[in-house]
Each structure stands twice: as structure tokens, then as C-alpha cells.
Tab-separated table of C-alpha atoms in Angstrom:
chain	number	residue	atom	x	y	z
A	1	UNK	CA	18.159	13.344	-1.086
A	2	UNK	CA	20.954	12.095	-3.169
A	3	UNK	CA	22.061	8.437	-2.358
A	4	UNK	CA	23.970	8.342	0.111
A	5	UNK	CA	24.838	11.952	0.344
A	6	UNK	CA	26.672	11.676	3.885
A	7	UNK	CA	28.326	8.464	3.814
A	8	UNK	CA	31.727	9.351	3.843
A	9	UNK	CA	31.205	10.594	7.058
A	10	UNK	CA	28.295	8.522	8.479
A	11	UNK	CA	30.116	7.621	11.210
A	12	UNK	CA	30.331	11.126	12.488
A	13	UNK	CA	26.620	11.305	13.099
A	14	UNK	CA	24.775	9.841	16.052
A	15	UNK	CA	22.319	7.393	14.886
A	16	UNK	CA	18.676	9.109	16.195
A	17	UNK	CA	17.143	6.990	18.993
A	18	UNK	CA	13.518	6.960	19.198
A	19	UNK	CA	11.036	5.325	21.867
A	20	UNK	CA	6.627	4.707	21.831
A	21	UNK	CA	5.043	6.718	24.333
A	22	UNK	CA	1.838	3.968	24.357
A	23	UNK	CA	3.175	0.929	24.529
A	24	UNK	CA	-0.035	-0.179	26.308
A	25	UNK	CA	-2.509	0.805	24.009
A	26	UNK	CA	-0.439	-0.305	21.025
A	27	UNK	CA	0.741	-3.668	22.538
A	28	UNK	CA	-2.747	-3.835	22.946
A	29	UNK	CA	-3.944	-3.094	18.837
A	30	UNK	CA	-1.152	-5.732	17.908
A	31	UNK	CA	-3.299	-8.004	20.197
A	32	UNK	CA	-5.992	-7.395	18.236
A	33	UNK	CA	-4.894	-7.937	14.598
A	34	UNK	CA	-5.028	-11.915	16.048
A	35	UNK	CA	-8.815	-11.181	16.964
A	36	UNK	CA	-11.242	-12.862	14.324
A	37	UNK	CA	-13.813	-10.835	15.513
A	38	UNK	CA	-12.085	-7.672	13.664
A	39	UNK	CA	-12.251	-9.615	10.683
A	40	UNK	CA	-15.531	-11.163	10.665
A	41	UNK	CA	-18.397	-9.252	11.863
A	42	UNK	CA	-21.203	-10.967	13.624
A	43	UNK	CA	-23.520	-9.475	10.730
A	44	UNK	CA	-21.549	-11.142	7.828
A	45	UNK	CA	-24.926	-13.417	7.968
A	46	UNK	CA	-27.276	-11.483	6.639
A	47	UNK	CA	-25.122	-10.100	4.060
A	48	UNK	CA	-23.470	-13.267	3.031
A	49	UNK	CA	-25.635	-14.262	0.038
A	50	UNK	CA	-25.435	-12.621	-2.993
A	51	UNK	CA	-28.519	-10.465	-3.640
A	52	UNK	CA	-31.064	-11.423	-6.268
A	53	UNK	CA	-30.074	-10.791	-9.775
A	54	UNK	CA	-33.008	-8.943	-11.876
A	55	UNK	CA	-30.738	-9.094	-15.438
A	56	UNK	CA	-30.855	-12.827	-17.389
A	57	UNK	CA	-28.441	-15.051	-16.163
A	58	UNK	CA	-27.248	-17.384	-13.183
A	59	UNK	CA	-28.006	-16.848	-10.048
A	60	UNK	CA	-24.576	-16.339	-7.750
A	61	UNK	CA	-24.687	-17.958	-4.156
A	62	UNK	CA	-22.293	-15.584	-2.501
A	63	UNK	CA	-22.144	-11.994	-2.034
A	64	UNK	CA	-18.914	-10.267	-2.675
A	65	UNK	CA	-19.025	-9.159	0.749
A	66	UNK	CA	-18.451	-13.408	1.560
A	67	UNK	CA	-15.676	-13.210	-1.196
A	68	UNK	CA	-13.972	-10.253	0.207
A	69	UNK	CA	-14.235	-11.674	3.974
A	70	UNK	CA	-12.377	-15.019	2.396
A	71	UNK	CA	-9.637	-13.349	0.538
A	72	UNK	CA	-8.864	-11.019	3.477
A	73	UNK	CA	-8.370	-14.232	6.258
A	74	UNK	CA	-5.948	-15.345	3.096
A	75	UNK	CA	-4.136	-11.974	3.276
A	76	UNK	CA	-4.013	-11.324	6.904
A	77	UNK	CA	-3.035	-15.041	7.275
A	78	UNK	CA	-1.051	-16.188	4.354
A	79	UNK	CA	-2.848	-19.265	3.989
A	80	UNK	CA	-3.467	-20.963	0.715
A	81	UNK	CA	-7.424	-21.433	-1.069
A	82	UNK	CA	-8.110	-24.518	0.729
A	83	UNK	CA	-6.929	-23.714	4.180
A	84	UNK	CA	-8.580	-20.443	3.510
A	85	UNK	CA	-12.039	-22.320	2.739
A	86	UNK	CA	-11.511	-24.714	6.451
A	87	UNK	CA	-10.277	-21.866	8.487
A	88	UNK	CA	-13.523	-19.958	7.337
A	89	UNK	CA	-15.886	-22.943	8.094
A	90	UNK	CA	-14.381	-23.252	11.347
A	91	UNK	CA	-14.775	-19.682	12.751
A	92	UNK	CA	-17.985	-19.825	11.308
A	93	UNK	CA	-18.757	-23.186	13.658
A	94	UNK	CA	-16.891	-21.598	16.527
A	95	UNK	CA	-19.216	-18.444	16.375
A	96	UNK	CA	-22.022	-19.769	16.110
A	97	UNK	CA	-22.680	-18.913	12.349
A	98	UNK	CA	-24.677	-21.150	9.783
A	99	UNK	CA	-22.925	-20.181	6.933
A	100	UNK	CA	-22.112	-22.444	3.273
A	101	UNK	CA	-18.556	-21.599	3.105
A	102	UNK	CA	-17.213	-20.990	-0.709
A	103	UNK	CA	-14.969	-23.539	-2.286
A	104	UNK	CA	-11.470	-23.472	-2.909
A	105	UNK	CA	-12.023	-23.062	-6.608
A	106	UNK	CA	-14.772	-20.098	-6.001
A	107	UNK	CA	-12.696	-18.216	-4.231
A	108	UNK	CA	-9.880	-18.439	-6.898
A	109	UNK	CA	-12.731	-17.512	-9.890
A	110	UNK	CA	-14.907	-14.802	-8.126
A	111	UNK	CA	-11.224	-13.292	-6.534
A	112	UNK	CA	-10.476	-12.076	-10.115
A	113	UNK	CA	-11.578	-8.569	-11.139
A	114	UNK	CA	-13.163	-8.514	-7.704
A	115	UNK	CA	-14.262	-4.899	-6.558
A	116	UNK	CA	-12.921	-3.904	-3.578
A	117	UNK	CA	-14.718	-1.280	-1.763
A	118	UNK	CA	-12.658	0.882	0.502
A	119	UNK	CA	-13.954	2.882	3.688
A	120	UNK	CA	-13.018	6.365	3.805
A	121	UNK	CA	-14.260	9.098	5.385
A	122	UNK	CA	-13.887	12.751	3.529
A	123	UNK	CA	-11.463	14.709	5.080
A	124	UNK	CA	-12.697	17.902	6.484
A	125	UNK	CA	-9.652	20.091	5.192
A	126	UNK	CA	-7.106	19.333	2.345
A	127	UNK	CA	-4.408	16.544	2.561
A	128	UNK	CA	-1.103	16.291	2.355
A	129	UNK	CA	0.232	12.896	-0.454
A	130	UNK	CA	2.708	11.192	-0.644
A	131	UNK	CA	3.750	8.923	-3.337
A	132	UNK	CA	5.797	5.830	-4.116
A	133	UNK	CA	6.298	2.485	-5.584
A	134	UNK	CA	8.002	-0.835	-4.648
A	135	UNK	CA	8.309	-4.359	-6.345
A	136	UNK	CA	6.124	-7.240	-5.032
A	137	UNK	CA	7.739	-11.052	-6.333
A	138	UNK	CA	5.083	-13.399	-7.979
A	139	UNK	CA	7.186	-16.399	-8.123
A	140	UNK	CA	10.050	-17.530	-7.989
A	141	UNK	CA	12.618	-19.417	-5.669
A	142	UNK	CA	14.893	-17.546	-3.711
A	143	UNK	CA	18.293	-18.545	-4.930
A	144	UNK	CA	19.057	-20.935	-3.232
A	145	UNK	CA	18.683	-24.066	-5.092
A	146	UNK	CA	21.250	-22.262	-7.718
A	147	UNK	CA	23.702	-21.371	-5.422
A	148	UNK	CA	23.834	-24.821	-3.649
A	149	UNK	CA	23.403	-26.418	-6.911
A	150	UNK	CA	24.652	-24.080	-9.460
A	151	UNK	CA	21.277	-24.710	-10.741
A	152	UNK	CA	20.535	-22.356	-13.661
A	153	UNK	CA	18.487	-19.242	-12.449
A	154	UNK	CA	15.197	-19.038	-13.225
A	155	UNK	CA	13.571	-15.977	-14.868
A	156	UNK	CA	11.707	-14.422	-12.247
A	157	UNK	CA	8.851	-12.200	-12.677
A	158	UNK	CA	7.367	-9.603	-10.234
A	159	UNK	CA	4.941	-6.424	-10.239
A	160	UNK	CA	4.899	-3.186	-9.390
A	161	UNK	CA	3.074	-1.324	-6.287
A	162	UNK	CA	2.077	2.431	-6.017
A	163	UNK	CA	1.652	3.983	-3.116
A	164	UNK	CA	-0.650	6.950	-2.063
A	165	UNK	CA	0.042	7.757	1.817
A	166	UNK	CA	-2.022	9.951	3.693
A	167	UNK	CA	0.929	11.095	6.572
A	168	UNK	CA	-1.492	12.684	9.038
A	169	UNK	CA	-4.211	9.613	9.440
A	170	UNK	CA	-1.122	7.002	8.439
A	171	UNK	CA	-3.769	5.010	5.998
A	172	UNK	CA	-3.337	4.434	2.799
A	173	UNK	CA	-5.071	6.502	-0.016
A	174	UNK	CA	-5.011	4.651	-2.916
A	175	UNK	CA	-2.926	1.674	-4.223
A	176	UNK	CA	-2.279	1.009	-7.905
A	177	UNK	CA	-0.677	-2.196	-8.988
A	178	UNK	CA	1.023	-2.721	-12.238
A	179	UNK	CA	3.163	-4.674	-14.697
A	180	UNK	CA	7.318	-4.019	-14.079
A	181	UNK	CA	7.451	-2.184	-17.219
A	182	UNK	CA	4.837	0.653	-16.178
A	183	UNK	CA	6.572	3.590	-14.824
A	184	UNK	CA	5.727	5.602	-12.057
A	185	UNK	CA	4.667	8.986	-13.452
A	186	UNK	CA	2.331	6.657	-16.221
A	187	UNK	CA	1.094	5.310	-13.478
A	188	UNK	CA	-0.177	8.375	-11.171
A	189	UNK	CA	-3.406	9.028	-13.044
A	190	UNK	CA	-4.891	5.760	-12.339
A	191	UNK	CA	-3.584	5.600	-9.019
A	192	UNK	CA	-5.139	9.035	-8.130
A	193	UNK	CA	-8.673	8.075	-9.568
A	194	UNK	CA	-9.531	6.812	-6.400
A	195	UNK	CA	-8.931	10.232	-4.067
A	196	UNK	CA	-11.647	12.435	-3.489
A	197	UNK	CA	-10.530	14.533	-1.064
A	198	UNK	CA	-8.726	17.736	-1.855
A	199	UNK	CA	-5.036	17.896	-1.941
A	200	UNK	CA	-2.749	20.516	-1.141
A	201	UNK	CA	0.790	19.383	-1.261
A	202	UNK	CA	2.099	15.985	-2.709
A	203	UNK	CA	6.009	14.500	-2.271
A	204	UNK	CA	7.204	12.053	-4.774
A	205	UNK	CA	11.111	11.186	-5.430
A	206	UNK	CA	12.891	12.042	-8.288
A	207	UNK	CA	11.105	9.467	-10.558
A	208	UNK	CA	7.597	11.668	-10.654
A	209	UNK	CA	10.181	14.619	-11.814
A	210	UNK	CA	8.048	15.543	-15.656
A	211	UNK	CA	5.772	17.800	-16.968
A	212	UNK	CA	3.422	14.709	-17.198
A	213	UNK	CA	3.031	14.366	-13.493
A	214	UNK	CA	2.334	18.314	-12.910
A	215	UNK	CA	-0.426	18.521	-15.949
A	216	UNK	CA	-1.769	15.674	-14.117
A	217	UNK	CA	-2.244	16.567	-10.509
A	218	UNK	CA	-3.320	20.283	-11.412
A	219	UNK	CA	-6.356	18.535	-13.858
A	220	UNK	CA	-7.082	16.451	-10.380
A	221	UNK	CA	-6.617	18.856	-7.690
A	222	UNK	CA	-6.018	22.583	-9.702
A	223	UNK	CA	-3.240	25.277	-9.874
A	224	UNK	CA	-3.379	25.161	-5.986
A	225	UNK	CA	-1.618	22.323	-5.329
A	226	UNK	CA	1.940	22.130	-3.796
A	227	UNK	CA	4.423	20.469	-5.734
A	228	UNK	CA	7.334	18.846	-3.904
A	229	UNK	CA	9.836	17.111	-6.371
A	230	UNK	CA	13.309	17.174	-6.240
A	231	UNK	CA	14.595	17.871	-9.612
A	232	UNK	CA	17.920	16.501	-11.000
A	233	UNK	CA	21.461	17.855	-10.570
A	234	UNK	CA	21.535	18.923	-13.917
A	235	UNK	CA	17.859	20.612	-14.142
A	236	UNK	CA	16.777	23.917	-15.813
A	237	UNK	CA	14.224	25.863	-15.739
A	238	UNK	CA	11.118	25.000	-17.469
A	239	UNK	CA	7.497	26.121	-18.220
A	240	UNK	CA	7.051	24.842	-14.443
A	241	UNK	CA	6.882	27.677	-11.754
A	242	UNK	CA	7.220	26.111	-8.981
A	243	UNK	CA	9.672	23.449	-10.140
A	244	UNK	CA	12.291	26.587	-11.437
A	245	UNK	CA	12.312	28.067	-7.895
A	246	UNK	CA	13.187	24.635	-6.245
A	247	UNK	CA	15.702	24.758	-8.582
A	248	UNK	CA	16.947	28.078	-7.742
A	249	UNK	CA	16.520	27.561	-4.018
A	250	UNK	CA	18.934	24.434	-4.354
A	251	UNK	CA	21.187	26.787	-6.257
A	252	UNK	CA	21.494	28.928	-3.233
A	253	UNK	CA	21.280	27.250	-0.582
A	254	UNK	CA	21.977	23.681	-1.288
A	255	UNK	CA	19.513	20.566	-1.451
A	256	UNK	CA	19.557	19.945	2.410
A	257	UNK	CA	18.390	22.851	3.091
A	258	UNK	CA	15.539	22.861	0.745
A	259	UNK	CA	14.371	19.588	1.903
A	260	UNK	CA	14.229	21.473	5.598
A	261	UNK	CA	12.139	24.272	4.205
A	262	UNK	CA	9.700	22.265	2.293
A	263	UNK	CA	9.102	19.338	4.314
A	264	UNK	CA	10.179	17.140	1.564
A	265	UNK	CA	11.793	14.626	4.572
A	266	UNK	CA	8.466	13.793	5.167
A	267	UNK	CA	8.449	11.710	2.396
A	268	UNK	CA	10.207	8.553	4.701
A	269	UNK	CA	6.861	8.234	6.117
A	270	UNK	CA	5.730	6.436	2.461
A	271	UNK	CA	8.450	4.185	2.821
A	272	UNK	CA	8.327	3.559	6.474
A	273	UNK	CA	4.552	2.331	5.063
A	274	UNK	CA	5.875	-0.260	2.481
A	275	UNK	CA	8.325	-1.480	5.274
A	276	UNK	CA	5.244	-1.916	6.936
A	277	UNK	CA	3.297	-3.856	4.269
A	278	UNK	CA	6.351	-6.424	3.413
A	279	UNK	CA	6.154	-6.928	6.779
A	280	UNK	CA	2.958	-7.805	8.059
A	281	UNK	CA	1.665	-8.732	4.577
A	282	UNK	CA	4.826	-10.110	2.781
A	283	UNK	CA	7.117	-9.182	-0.164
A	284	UNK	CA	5.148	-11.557	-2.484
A	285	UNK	CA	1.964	-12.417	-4.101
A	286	UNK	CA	-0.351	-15.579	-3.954
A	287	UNK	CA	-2.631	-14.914	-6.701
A	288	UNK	CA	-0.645	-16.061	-10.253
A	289	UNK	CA	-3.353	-14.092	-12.143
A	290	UNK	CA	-3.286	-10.365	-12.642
A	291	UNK	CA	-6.579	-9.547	-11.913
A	292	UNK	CA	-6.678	-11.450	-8.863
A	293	UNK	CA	-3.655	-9.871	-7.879
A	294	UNK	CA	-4.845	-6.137	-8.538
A	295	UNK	CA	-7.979	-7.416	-6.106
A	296	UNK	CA	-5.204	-9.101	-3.663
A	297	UNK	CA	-3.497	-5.651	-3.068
A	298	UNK	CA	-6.315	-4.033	-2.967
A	299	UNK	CA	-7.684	-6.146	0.272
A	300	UNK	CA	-3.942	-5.934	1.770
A	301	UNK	CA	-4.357	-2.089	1.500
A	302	UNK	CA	-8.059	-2.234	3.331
A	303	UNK	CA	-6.436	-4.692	5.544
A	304	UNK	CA	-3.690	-2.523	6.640
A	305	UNK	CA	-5.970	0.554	6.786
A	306	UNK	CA	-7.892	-1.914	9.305
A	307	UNK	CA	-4.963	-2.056	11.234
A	308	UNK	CA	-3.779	1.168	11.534
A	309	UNK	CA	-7.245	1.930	12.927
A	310	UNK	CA	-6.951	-0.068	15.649
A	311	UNK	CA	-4.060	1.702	17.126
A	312	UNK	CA	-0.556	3.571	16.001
A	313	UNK	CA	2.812	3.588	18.251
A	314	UNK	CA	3.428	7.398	19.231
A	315	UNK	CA	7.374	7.884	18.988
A	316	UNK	CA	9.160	10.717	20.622
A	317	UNK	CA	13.060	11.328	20.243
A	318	UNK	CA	15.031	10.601	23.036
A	319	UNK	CA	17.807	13.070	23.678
């Protein structure tokens, strides 16, 4: 949908009022995101030692499982290495645990390049994906020492987070993060590496509009696959099939309407999710390296998945 298409006369429309159906039982799965229970597992014991090495070298002391547990009380939290490393040794004295809790400076070394393993189930029919990207700040003040100060501004970098929603389950699919200067369709085959399951339609904005991004998701899902990109104003037809008759459709019948018939609307649902992580995750990183960073977002996606498990608000519009 074009920017802004109906401003002009916004203030014609009725804004749409929505209200949750369960508040109970998801008042009750925002209870439980403060539970430490859902985040440490009475059988992180067992597991929490790294298993014995067979190749030549040293011996580590910690599983990445104990790693992983860490890094997500940072996440869910916010806190920094060494509150991470007390908060840990406390809930394991609280539970009863007799754990060696990793160091501050562990944490920081084993956190980069860790492997994050996600839990998925395969889905028992195709999927529908949806696709987008948002910035995530690394550092950086937030203006105000310039403006109060007329401080010089700083040079502020940031990266780049893609997106791979899975509307019908609301958990995230894959997450891909990347330097500011990596596009989004040069992005899309790493961030699909991850999917397994079979996809039959995928939304993307106008930025995934190329021949790249089609060559790509036919190689990963075949000829099948549904194909929902808007294409510019000025488009023509290409070697693309599908992509000339959204063109001609627009043509016809304008671009509102062909976001009605394909379901391309849908596509808020991908950025109703990043709301979601700036929110209960935040709009910037800890980690100042990059590989600890890819591992950071990859434990705020788990994290959220974790989350959404517990429990989603059911909306209905109210007339």
C-alpha cells in the first residue's frame, strides 16, 4: 500500500476498535513471562556441563545449553554480563540447584558464534511467510546531550533484522541479522536456510520486488509457491508470470483492491511482530561484537517464540 494512500481524507474514516476475548488466560501468560521456572528448567543440571571432548584440545566446563540459559535471562531481562552471572547464581541457590555459574567474561567469549538451536515442530500442511526487516541501534546516545549541549552528533551505527513470520502459529520462522548495508532481497537466501517446512504463499513489501527474490524462493520451495509482491507504479511486465498479472490486476481494478483479493493486508501481522520485539526485547543491542549479536537475536527470537507459546490475546472487532 502506497504511503499514506488515504491521508487526505483520514479523518473521514473511523479508526477500527478492537477488544481480547481472553483476557484471563492471556493476563495470565504475561504472568508467566516473570516466572523463572519457564526459563530455567529443573533439568538444566544434568545438562549443564559441557560433554566430554574426544578431539585434542581443552576441555570446556560448560555446555552451551548453560551458555544459552545465561544469555537468554540477559535478553528477557536486559541486564548486563555481571548481573547476568549473580542473577543466575541466585536462582540457582533459590531452587535448590548446585550449579558453578559462568563468569562475566565466559559468557561474553563463548556468546560469540554461539549456535542457537531453535524448537520447531514440522508443520503438517504448507505455510503461509511473511517477510520483513527493521533496524536494531548498537550504540549510541539518544540525542540528547547534542541538543542540550549542541554537542556534535556522534556517528551512530546500527544493524539490520529480517524477519520470517509464520501468521497462523504467530512464531517466528527464521531471523537473519545483518550489516546496514545488506539489502533485503540479498538477504532472503540466508534467512530462508533455516525453514523446512513447505511454503505456499510468501508477502514481502515492495523492497523484495526482483527477479532475484523469485529465482530464489522457487529453488527453496518450487514453481508452486505464491508470490505476493506489490510491484512499483511504474512496473512492466517481465519474464515473471505471476508478477505481470498483479500488474494487470492493479491496472484494472486498482491496488486496493488487489491487496483485498490476495490477502496481501496480511502482511501487518510481520510488523505488528517487530512492534512486538522492540517492545518486550528493546530497539537495541548489548553485544558490541557481531557474532555475539547474530547469537543475541537469535535467543530474542527463541525467547519470543517462548512467549508466544505461553498464550496469545484473541481480538475480535467491535462494531
Amino acid at each position: 500500500m502506497p504511503y499514506k494512500f488515504n491521508d487526505a481524507g483520514r479523518d473521514k474514516f473511523p479508526k477500527a476498535k478492537y477488544r481480547v476475548t481472553n483476557c484471563s488466560e492471556y493476563n495470565e501468560s504475561l504472568r508467566r513471562r516473570g516466572d523463572l521456572t519457564i526459563w530455567v528448567s529443573d533439568d538444566v543440571v544434568k545438562n549443564w556441563a559441557s560433554p566430554r571432548r574426544k578431539t585434542r584440545g581443552g576441555q570446556a566446563r560448560y555446555s552451551d545449553l548453560a551458555i544459552e540459559i545465561c544469555l537468554t535471562l540477559r535478553v528477557v531481562f536486559r541486564l548486563p554480563f555481571r548481573q547476568t552471572q549473580g542473577f543466575m547464581r541466585s536462582i540457582a541457590r533459590l531452587m535448590g540447584m548446585d550449579l558453578v555459574v559462568p563468569d562475566f567474561s565466559t559468557l561474553s567469549r563463548r556468546g560469540k558464534g554461539l549456535r542457537i538451536a531453535q524448537n520447531r515442530r514440522a508443520a503438517s500442511k504448507p505455510i503461509t511467510l511473511i517477510v520483513d526487516s527493521t533496524g536494531l541501534k548498537v550504540r549510541g546516545d539518544n540525542g540528547w546531550h547534542e541538543e542540550k549541549h549542541g554537542a556534535k552528533k556522534a556517528r551512530k551505527t546500527w544493524r539490520k533484522l529480517h524477519i520470517a513470520l509464520d501468521p497462523v502459529t504467530g512464531k517466528i520462522a527464521a531471523t537473519e541479522l545483518t550489516s546496514e548495508h545488506v539489502g533485503d532481497e540479498t538477504a532472503l537466501s540466508a534467512l530462508l536456510t533455516d525453514i523446512d517446512d513447505d511454503v505456499s504463499r510468501f508477502l514481502a513489501d515492495g523492497a523484495y520486488d526482483g527477479q532475484g527474490v523469485v529465482d530464489c524462493l522457487i529453488e527453496k520451495f518450487g514453481h508452486e509457491v505464491e508470490i505476493i509482491i506489490p510491484p512499483p507504479k511504474n512496473a512492466v511486465h517481465g519474464k515473471n508470470a505471476q508478477r505481470n498479472h498483479h500488474i494487470d490486476v492493479i491496472a484494472q481494478n486498482g491496488r486496493m483492491n488487489w491487496q483485498t483479493k490476495t490477502g496481501y493486508n496480511e502482511r501487518s501481522r510481520v510488523e505488528a511482530q517487530i512492534g512486538r520485539w522492540k517492545q518486550a526485547i528493546g530497539d537495541r543491542l548489548q553485544a558490541r561484537d557481531f557474532d555475539s549479536q547474530i547469537a543475541e537475536a537469535k535467543i530474542a527470537s527463541k525467547t519470543l517464540n517462548r512467549m508466544t507459546a505461553l498464550g496469545r490475546a484473541a481480538y475480535e472487532r467491535v462494531v
